[in-house]
mmCIF file of C-alpha atoms and ligand atoms in Angstrom:
data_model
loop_
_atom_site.group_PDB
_atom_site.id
_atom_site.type_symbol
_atom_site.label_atom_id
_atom_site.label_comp_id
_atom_site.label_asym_id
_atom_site.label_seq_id
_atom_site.Cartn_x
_atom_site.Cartn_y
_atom_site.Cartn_z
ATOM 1 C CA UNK T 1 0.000 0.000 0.000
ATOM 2 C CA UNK T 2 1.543 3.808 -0.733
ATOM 3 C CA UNK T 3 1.384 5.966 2.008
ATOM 4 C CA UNK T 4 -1.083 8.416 -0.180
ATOM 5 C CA UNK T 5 -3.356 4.941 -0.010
ATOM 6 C CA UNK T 6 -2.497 4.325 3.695
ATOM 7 C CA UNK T 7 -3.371 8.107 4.258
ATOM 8 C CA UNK T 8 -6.951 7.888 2.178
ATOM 9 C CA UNK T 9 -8.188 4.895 4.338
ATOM 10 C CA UNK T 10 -7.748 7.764 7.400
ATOM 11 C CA UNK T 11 -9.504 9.885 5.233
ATOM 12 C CA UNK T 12 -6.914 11.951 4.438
ATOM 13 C CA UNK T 13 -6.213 11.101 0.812
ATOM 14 C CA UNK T 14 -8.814 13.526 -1.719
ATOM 15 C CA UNK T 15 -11.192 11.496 -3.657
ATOM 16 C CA UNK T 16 -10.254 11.494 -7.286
ATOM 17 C CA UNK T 17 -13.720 10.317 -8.971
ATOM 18 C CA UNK T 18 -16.822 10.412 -7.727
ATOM 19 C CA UNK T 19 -19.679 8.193 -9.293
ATOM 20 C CA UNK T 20 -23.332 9.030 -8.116
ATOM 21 C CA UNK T 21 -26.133 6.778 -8.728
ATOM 22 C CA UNK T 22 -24.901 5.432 -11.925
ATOM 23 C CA UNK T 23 -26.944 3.682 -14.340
ATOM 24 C CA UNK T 24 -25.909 2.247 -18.018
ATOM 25 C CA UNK T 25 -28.649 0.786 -19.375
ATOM 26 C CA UNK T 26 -27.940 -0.977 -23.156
ATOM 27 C CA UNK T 27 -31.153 -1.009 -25.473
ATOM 28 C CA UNK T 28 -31.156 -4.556 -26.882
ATOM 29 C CA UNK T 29 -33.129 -5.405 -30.590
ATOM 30 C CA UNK T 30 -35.861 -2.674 -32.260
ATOM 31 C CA UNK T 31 -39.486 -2.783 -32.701
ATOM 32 C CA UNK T 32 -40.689 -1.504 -35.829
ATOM 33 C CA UNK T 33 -40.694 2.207 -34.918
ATOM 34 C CA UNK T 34 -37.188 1.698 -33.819
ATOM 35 C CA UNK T 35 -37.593 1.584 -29.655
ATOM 36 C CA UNK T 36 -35.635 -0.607 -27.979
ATOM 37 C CA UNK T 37 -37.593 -3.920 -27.133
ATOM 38 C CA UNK T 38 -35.419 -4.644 -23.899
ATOM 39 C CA UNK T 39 -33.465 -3.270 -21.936
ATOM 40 C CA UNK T 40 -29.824 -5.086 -20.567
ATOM 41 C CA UNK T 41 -29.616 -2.923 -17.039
ATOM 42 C CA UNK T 42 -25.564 -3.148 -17.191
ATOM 43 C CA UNK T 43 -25.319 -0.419 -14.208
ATOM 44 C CA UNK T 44 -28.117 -0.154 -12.078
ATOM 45 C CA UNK T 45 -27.045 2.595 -9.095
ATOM 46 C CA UNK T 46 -23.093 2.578 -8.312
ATOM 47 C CA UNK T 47 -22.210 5.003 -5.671
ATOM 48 C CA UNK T 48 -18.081 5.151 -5.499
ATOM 49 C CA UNK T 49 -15.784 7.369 -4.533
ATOM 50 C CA UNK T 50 -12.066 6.300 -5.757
ATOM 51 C CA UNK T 51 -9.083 8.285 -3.585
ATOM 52 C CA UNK T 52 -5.944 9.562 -4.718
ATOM 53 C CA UNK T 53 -2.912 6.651 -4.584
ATOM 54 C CA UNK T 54 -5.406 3.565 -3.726
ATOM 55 C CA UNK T 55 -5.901 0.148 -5.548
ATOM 56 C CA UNK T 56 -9.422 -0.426 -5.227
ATOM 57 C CA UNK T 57 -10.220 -4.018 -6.521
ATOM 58 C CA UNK T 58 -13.683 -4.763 -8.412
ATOM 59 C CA UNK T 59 -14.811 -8.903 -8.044
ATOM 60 C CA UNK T 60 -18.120 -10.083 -9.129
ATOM 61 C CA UNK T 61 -19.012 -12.567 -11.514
ATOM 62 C CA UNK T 62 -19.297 -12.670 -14.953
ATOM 63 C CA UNK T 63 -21.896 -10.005 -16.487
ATOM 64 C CA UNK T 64 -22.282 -8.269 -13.120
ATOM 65 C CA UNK T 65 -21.402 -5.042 -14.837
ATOM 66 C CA UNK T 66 -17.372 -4.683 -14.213
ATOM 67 C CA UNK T 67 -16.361 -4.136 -18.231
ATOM 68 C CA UNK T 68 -19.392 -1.369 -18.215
ATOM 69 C CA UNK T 69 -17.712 -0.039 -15.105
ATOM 70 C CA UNK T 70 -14.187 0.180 -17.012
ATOM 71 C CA UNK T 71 -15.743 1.515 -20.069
ATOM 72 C CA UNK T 72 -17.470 4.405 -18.211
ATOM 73 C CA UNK T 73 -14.450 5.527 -16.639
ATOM 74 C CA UNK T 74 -12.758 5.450 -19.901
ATOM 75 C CA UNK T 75 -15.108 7.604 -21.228
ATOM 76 C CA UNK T 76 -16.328 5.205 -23.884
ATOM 77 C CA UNK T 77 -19.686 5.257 -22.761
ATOM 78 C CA UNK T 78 -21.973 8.101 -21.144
ATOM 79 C CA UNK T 79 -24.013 7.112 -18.512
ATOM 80 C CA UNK T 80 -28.286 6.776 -18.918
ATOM 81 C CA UNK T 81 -27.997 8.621 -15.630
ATOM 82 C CA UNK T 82 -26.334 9.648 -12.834
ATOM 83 C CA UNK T 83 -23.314 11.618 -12.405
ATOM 84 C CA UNK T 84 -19.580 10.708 -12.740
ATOM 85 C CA UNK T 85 -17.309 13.590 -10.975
ATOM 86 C CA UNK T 86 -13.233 14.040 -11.550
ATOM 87 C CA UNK T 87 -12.811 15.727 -8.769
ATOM 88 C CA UNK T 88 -9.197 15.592 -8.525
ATOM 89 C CA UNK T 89 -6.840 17.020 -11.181
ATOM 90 C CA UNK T 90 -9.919 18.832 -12.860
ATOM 91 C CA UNK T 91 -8.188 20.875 -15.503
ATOM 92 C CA UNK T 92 -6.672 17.349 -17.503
ATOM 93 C CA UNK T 93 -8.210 15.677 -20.388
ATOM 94 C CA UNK T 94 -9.758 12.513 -19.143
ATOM 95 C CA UNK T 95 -8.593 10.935 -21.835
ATOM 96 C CA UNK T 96 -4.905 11.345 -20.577
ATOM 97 C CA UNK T 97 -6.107 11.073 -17.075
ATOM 98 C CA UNK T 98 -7.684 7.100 -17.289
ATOM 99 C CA UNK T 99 -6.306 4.609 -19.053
ATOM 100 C CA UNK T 100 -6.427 1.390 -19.283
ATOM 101 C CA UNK T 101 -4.424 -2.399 -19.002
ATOM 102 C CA UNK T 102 -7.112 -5.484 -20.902
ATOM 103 C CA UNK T 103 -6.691 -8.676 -20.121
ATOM 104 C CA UNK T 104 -5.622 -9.739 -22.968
ATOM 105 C CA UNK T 105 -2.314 -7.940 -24.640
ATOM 106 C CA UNK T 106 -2.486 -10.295 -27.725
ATOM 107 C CA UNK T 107 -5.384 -8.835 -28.882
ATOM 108 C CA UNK T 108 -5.579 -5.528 -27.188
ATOM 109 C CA UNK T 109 -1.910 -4.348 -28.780
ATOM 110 C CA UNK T 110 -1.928 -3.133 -32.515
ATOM 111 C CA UNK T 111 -0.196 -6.439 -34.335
ATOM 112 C CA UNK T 112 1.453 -4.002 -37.393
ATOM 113 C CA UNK T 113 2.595 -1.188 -35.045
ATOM 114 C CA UNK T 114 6.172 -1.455 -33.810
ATOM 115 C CA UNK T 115 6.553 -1.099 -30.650
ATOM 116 C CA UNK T 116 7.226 2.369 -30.115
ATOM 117 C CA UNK T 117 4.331 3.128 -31.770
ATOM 118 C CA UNK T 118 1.703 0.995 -29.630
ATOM 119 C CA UNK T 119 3.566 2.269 -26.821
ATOM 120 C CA UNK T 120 2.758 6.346 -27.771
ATOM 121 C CA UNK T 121 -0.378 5.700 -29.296
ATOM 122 C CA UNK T 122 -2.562 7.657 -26.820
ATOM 123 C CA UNK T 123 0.120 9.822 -27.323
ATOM 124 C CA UNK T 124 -0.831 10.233 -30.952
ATOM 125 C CA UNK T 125 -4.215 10.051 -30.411
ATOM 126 C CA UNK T 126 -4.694 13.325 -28.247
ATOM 127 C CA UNK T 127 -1.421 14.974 -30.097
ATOM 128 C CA UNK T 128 -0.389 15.998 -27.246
ATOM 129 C CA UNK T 129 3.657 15.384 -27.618
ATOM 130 C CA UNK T 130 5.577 16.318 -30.748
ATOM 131 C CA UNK T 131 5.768 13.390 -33.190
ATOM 132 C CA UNK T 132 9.768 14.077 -33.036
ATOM 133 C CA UNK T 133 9.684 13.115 -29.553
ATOM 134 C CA UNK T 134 7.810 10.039 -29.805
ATOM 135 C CA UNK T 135 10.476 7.235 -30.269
ATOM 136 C CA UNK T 136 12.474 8.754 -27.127
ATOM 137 C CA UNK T 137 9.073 8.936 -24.858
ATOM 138 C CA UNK T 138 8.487 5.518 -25.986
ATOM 139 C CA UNK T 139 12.091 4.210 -24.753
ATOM 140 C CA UNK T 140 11.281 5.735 -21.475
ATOM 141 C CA UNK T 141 8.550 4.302 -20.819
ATOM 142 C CA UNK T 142 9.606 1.086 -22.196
ATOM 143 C CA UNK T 143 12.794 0.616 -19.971
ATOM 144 C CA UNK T 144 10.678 1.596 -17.065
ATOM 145 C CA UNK T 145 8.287 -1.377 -17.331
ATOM 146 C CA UNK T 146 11.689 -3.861 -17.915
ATOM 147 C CA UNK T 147 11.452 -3.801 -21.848
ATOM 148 C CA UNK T 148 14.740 -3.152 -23.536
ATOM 149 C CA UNK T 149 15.100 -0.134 -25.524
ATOM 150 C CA UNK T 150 16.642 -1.537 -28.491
ATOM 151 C CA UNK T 151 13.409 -3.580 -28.748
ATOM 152 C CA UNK T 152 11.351 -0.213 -30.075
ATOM 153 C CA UNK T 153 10.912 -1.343 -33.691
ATOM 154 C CA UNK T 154 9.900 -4.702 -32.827
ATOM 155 C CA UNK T 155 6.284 -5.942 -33.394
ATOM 156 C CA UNK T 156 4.405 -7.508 -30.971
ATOM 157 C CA UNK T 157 4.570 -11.168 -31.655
ATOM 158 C CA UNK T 158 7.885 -10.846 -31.219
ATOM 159 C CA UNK T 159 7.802 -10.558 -27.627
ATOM 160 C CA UNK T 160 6.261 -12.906 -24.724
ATOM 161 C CA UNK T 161 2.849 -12.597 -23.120
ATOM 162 C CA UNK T 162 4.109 -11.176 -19.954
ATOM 163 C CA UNK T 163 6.157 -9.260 -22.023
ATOM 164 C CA UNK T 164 3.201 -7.784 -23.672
ATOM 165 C CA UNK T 165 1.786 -6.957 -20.833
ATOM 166 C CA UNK T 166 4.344 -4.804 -20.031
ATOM 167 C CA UNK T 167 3.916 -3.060 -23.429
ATOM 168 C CA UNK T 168 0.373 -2.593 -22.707
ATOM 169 C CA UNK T 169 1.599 -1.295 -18.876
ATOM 170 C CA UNK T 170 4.144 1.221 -20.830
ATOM 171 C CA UNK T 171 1.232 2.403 -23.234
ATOM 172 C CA UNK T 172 -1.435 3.140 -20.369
ATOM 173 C CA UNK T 173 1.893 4.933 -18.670
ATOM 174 C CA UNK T 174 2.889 6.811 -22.068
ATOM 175 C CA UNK T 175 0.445 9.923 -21.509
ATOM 176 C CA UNK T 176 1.652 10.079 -17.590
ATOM 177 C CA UNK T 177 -2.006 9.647 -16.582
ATOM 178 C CA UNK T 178 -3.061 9.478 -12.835
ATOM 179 C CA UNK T 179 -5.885 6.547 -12.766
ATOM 180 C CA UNK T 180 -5.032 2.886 -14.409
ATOM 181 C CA UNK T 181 -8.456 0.399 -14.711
ATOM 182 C CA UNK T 182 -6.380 -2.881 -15.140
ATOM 183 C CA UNK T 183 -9.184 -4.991 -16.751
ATOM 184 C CA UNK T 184 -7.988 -8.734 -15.457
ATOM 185 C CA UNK T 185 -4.907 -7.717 -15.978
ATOM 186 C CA UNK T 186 -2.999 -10.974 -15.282
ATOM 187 C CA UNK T 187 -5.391 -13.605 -16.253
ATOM 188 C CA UNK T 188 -4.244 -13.983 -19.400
ATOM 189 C CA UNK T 189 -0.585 -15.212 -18.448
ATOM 190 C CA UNK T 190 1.225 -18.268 -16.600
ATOM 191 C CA UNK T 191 1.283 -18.453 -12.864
ATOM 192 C CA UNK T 192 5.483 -17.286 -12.593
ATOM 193 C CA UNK T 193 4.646 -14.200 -15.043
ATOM 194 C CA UNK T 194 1.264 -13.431 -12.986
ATOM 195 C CA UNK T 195 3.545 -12.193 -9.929
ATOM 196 C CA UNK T 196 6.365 -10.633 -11.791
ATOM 197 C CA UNK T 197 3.325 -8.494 -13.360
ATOM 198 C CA UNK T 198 1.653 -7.673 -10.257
ATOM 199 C CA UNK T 199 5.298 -6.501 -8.547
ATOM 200 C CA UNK T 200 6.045 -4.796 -11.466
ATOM 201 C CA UNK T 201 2.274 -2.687 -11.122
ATOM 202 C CA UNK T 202 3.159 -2.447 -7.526
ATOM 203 C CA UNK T 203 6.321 -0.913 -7.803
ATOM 204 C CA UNK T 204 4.973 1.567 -10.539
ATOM 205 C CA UNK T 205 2.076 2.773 -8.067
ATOM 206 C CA UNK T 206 4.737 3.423 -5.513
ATOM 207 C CA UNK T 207 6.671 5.742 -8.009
ATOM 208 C CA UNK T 208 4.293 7.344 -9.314
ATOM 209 C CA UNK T 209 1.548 7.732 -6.776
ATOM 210 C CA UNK T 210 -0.540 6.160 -9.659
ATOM 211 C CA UNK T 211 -4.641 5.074 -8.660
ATOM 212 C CA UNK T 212 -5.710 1.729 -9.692
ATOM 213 C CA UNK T 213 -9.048 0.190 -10.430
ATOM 214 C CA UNK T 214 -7.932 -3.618 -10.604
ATOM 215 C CA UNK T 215 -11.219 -5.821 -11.932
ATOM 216 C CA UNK T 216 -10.449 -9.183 -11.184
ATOM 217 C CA UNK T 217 -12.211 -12.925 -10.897
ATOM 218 C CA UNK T 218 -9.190 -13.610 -8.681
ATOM 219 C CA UNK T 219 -9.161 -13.255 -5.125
ATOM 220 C CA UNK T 220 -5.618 -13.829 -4.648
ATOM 221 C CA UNK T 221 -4.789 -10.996 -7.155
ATOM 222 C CA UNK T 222 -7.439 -8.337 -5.405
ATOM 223 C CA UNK T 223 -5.744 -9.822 -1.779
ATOM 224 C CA UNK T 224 -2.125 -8.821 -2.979
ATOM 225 C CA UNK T 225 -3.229 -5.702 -4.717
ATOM 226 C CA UNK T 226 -6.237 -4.033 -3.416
ATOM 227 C CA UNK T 227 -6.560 -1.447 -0.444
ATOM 228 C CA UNK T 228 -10.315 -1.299 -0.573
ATOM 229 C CA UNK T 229 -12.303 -3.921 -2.126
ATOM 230 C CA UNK T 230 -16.180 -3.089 -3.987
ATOM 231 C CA UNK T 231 -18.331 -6.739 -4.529
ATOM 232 C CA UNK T 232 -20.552 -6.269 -7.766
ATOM 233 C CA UNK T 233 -23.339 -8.292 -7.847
ATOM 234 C CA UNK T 234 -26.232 -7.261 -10.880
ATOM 235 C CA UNK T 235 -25.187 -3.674 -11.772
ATOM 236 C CA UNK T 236 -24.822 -2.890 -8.230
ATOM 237 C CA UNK T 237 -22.049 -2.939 -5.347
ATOM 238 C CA UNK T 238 -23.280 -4.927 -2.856
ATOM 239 C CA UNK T 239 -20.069 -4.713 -0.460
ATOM 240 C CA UNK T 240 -17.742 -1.995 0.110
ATOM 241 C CA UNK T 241 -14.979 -1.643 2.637
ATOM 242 C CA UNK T 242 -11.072 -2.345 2.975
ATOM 243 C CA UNK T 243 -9.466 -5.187 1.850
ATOM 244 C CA UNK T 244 -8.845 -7.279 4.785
ATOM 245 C CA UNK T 245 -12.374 -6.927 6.441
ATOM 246 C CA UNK T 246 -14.406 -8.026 2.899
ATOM 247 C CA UNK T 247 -12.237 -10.603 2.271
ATOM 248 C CA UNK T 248 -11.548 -12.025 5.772
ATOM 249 C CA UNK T 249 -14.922 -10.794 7.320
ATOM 250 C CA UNK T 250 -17.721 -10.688 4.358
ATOM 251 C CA UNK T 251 -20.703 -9.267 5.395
ATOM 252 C CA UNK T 252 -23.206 -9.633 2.433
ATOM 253 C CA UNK T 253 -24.352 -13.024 1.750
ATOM 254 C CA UNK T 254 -23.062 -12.469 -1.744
ATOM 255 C CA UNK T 255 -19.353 -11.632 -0.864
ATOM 256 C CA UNK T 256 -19.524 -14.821 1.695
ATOM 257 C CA UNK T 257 -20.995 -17.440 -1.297
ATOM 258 C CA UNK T 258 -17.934 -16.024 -3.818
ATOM 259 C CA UNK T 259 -15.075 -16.545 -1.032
ATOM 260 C CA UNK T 260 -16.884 -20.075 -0.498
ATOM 261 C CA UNK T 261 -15.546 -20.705 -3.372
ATOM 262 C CA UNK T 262 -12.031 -20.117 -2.862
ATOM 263 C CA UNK T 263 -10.266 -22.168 -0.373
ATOM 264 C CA UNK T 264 -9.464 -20.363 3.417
ATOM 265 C CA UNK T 265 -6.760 -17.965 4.141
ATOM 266 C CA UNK T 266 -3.436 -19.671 4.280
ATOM 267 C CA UNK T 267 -3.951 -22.145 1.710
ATOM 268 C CA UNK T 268 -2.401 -21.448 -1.185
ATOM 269 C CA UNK T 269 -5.048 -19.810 -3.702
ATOM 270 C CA UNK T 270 -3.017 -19.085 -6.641
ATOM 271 C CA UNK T 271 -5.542 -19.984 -9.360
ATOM 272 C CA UNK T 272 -8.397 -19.666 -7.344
ATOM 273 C CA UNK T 273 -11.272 -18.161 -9.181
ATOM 274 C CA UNK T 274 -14.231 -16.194 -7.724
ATOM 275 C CA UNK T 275 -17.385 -18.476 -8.916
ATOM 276 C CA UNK T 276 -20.183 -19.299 -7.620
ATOM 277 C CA UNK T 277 -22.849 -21.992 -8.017
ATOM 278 C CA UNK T 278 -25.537 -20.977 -9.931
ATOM 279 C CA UNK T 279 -26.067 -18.553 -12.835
ATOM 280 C CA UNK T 280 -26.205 -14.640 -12.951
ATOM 281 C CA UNK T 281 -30.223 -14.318 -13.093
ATOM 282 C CA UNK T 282 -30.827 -12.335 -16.560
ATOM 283 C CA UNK T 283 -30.203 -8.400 -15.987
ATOM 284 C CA UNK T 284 -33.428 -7.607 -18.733
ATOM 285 C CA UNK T 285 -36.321 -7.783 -16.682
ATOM 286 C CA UNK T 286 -34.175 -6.892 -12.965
ATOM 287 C CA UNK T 287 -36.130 -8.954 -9.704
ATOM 288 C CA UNK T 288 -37.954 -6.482 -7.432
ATOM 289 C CA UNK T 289 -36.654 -6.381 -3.855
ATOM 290 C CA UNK T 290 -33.011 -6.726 -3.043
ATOM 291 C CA UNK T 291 -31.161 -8.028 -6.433
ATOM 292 C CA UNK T 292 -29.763 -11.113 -4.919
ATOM 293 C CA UNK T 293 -32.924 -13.178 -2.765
ATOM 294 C CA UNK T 294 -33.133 -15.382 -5.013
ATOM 295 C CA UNK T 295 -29.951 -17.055 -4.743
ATOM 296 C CA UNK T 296 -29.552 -15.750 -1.103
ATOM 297 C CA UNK T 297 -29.312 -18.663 1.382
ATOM 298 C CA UNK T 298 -30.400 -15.499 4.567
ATOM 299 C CA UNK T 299 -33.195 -14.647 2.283
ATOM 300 C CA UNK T 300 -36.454 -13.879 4.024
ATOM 301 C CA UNK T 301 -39.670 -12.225 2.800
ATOM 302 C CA UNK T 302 -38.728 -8.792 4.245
ATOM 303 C CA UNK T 303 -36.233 -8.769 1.262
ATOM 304 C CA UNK T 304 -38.928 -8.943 -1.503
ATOM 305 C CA UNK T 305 -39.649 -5.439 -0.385
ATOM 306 C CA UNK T 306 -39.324 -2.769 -3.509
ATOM 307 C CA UNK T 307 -35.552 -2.102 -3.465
ATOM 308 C CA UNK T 308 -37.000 2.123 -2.272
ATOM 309 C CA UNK T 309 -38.019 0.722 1.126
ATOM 310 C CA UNK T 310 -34.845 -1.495 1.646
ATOM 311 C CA UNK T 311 -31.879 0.836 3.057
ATOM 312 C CA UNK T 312 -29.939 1.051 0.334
ATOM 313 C CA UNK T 313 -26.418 0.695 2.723
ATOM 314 C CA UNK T 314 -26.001 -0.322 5.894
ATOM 315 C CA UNK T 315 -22.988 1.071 7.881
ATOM 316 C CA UNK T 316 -20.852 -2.239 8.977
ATOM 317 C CA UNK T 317 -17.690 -0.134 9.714
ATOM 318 C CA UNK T 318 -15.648 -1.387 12.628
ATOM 319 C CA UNK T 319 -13.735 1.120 14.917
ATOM 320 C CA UNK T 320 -15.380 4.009 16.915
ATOM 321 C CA UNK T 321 -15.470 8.176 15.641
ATOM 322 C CA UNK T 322 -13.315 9.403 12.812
ATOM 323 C CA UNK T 323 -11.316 6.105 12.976
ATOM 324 C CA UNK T 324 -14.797 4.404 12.139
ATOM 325 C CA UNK T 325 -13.706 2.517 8.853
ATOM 326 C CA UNK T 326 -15.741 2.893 5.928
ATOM 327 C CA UNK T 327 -17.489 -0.626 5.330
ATOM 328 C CA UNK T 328 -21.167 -0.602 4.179
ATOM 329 C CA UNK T 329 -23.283 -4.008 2.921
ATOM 330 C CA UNK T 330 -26.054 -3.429 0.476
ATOM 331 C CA UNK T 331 -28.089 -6.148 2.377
ATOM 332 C CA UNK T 332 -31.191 -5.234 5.163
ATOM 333 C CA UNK T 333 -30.670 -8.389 6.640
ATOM 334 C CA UNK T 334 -27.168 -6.208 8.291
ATOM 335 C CA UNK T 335 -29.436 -4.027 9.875
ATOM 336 C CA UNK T 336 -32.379 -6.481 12.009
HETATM 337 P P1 ADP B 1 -18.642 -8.168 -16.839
HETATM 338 O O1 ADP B 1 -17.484 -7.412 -17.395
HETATM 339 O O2 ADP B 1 -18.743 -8.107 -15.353
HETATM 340 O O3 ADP B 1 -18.676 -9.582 -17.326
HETATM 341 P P2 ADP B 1 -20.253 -6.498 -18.590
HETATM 342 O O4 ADP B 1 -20.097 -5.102 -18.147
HETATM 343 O O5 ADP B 1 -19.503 -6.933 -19.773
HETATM 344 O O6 ADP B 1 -19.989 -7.482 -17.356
HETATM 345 O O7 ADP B 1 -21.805 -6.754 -18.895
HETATM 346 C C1 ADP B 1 -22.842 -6.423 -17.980
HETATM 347 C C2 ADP B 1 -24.177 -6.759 -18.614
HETATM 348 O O8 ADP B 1 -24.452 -5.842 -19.677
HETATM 349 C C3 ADP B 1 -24.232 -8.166 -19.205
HETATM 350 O O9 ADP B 1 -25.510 -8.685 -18.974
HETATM 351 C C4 ADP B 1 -23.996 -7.928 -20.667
HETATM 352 O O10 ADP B 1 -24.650 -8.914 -21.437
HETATM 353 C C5 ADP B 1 -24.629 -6.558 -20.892
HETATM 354 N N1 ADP B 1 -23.939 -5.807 -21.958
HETATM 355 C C6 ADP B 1 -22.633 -5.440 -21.951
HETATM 356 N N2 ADP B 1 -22.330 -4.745 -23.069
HETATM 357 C C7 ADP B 1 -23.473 -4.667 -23.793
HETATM 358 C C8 ADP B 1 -23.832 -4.075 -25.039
HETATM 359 N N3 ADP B 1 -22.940 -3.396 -25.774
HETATM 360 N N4 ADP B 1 -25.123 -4.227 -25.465
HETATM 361 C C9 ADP B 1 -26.015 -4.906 -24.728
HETATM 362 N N5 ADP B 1 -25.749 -5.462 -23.544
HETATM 363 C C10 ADP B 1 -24.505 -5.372 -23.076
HETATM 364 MG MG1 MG B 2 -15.772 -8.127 -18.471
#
């Protein structure tokens, strides 16, 4: 953890994004005067705020919403409502101040760019460095992420996976920004190139009091990595709170039925993957009542209530006064 991470859990650290009541809702097929016949609720009411110089790890299964999560940030897509706020470090472009690490640096890097060139491309994108200067930026960047320099016109199946990675690391670096959403950002590779990524994210946090947003099935990765730790769980973030106390202390039945999954503390959970038994229910037509009572073993009727009369957090934070942590369940059950 950087100290500017250590300093935001005291509340000390500024918040760099705020996200309000977010909703991204896709329109899915077209009647014939061309309204949307369904609706896919992707977002359905995120409240977030992200501080300065914190990992903050996203978990959640499959379709619960984390890619819409990473897009919106990015800027690809607006929100149907609600209100994202860059609070911190106003006056930059977004565009230079978010990037982003996929999964997948096979397909995510340019295949006929050399190097240099997928390395500055954001660069090139917002012109916002002399083309003269690109090569040298490039070689900058590149030896900081452990890529050799004289490897610049190189393409990129010329390298390694976790090798690519590191290209895609030194892209997302190239425009200096200030928030990184690292979008699985290991899966893709072996086990041995896994942790020499993760150090080598670590380590670039530390030097450049850099924010990350690290979505990942894989609780091991969000336990070495995160500070603070959100549980999505259909559109919405059913668990928010530090690291240690969501993953060693779940609250919401949710969070608890994922770490089920993954063997206990101590064990060695390398490959462990956040799954749990039974499908996502579909996000078209969303369940009234809390999102999750159907596949909630605590259920009880009180929780078929209209979402508006459940409490829509419930305080869990341990610790008394201004060293009260910030840990809230989005479960009612918390609160009888
Ligand atoms: P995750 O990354 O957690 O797997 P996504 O954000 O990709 O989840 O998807 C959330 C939900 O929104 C899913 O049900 C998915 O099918 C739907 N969705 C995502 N992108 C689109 C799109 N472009 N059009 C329609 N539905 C989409
Ligand atoms: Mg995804």
């Amino acid at each position: 953890m950087t100290s500017a991470a250590l300093a935001s859990l005291n509340g000390k650290s500024p918040t760099i994004l705020g996200l309000q009541d977010v909703r991204v809702h896709y329109p899915m097929g077209k009647d014939w005067l061309g309204r949307p016949k369904a609706l896919a609720h992707a977002l359905n009411g995120i409240d977030l705020q992200v501080r300065a110089g914190e990992t903050l790890g996203v978990v959640g299964e499959s379709g619960c919403g984390k890619s819409t999560l990473a897009q919106l940030l990015m800027g690809l897509i607006k929100p149907t409502s609600g209100t994202l706020d860059w609070i911190y470090n106003n006056a930059r472009e977004r565009s230079s101040n978010v990037q982003i690490v996929f999964q997948d640096p096979q397909s995510s890097l340019d295949p006929r760019l050399p190097v240099w060139k997928v390395i500055t491309e954001p660069l090139f994108v917002q012109r916002s460095a002399p083309r003269r200067d690109m090569r040298e930026i490039a070689a900058r960047v590149a030896s900081q992420v452990g890529i050799r320099t004289e490897y610049m016109e190189r393409f990129p199946h010329q390298f390694s996976g976790g090798q690519r990675q590191r290209i895609a690391i030194a892209r997302a670096l190239s425009c200096d920004p200030d928030i990184i959403v690292l979008d699985e950002p290991t899966s893709a590779l072996d086990i041995s190139v896994q942790a020499q990524i993760l150090n080598l994210l670590a380590e670039l946090q530390r030097s450049r009091n850099l924010t990350y947003i690290l979505i990942s099935h894989n609780v091991s990765v969000v336990r070495h990595m995160a500070d603070r730790v959100a549980v999505m769980y259909l559109g919405q973030i059913v668990e928010l709170g530090s690291a240690s106390e969501v993953l060693e202390r779940p609250r919401h039945p949710y969070t608890q039925l994922l770490l089920e999954a993954v063997p206990r503390l101590g064990v060695a959970v390398d490959d462990a993957q956040v799954s749990a038994p039974t499908e996502l229910p579909g996000n078209r037509n969303l369940p009234t009542g809390c999102f999750f009572r159907d596949r909630c073993p605590k259920a009880t009727a009180g929780c078929e209530k209209p979402q508006a009369l459940l409490p829509a957090r419930v305080d869990v934070g341990v610790g008394v006064g201004a060293a009260r942590s910030a840990e809230w369940v989005r479960c009612h059950l918390q609160s009888v």
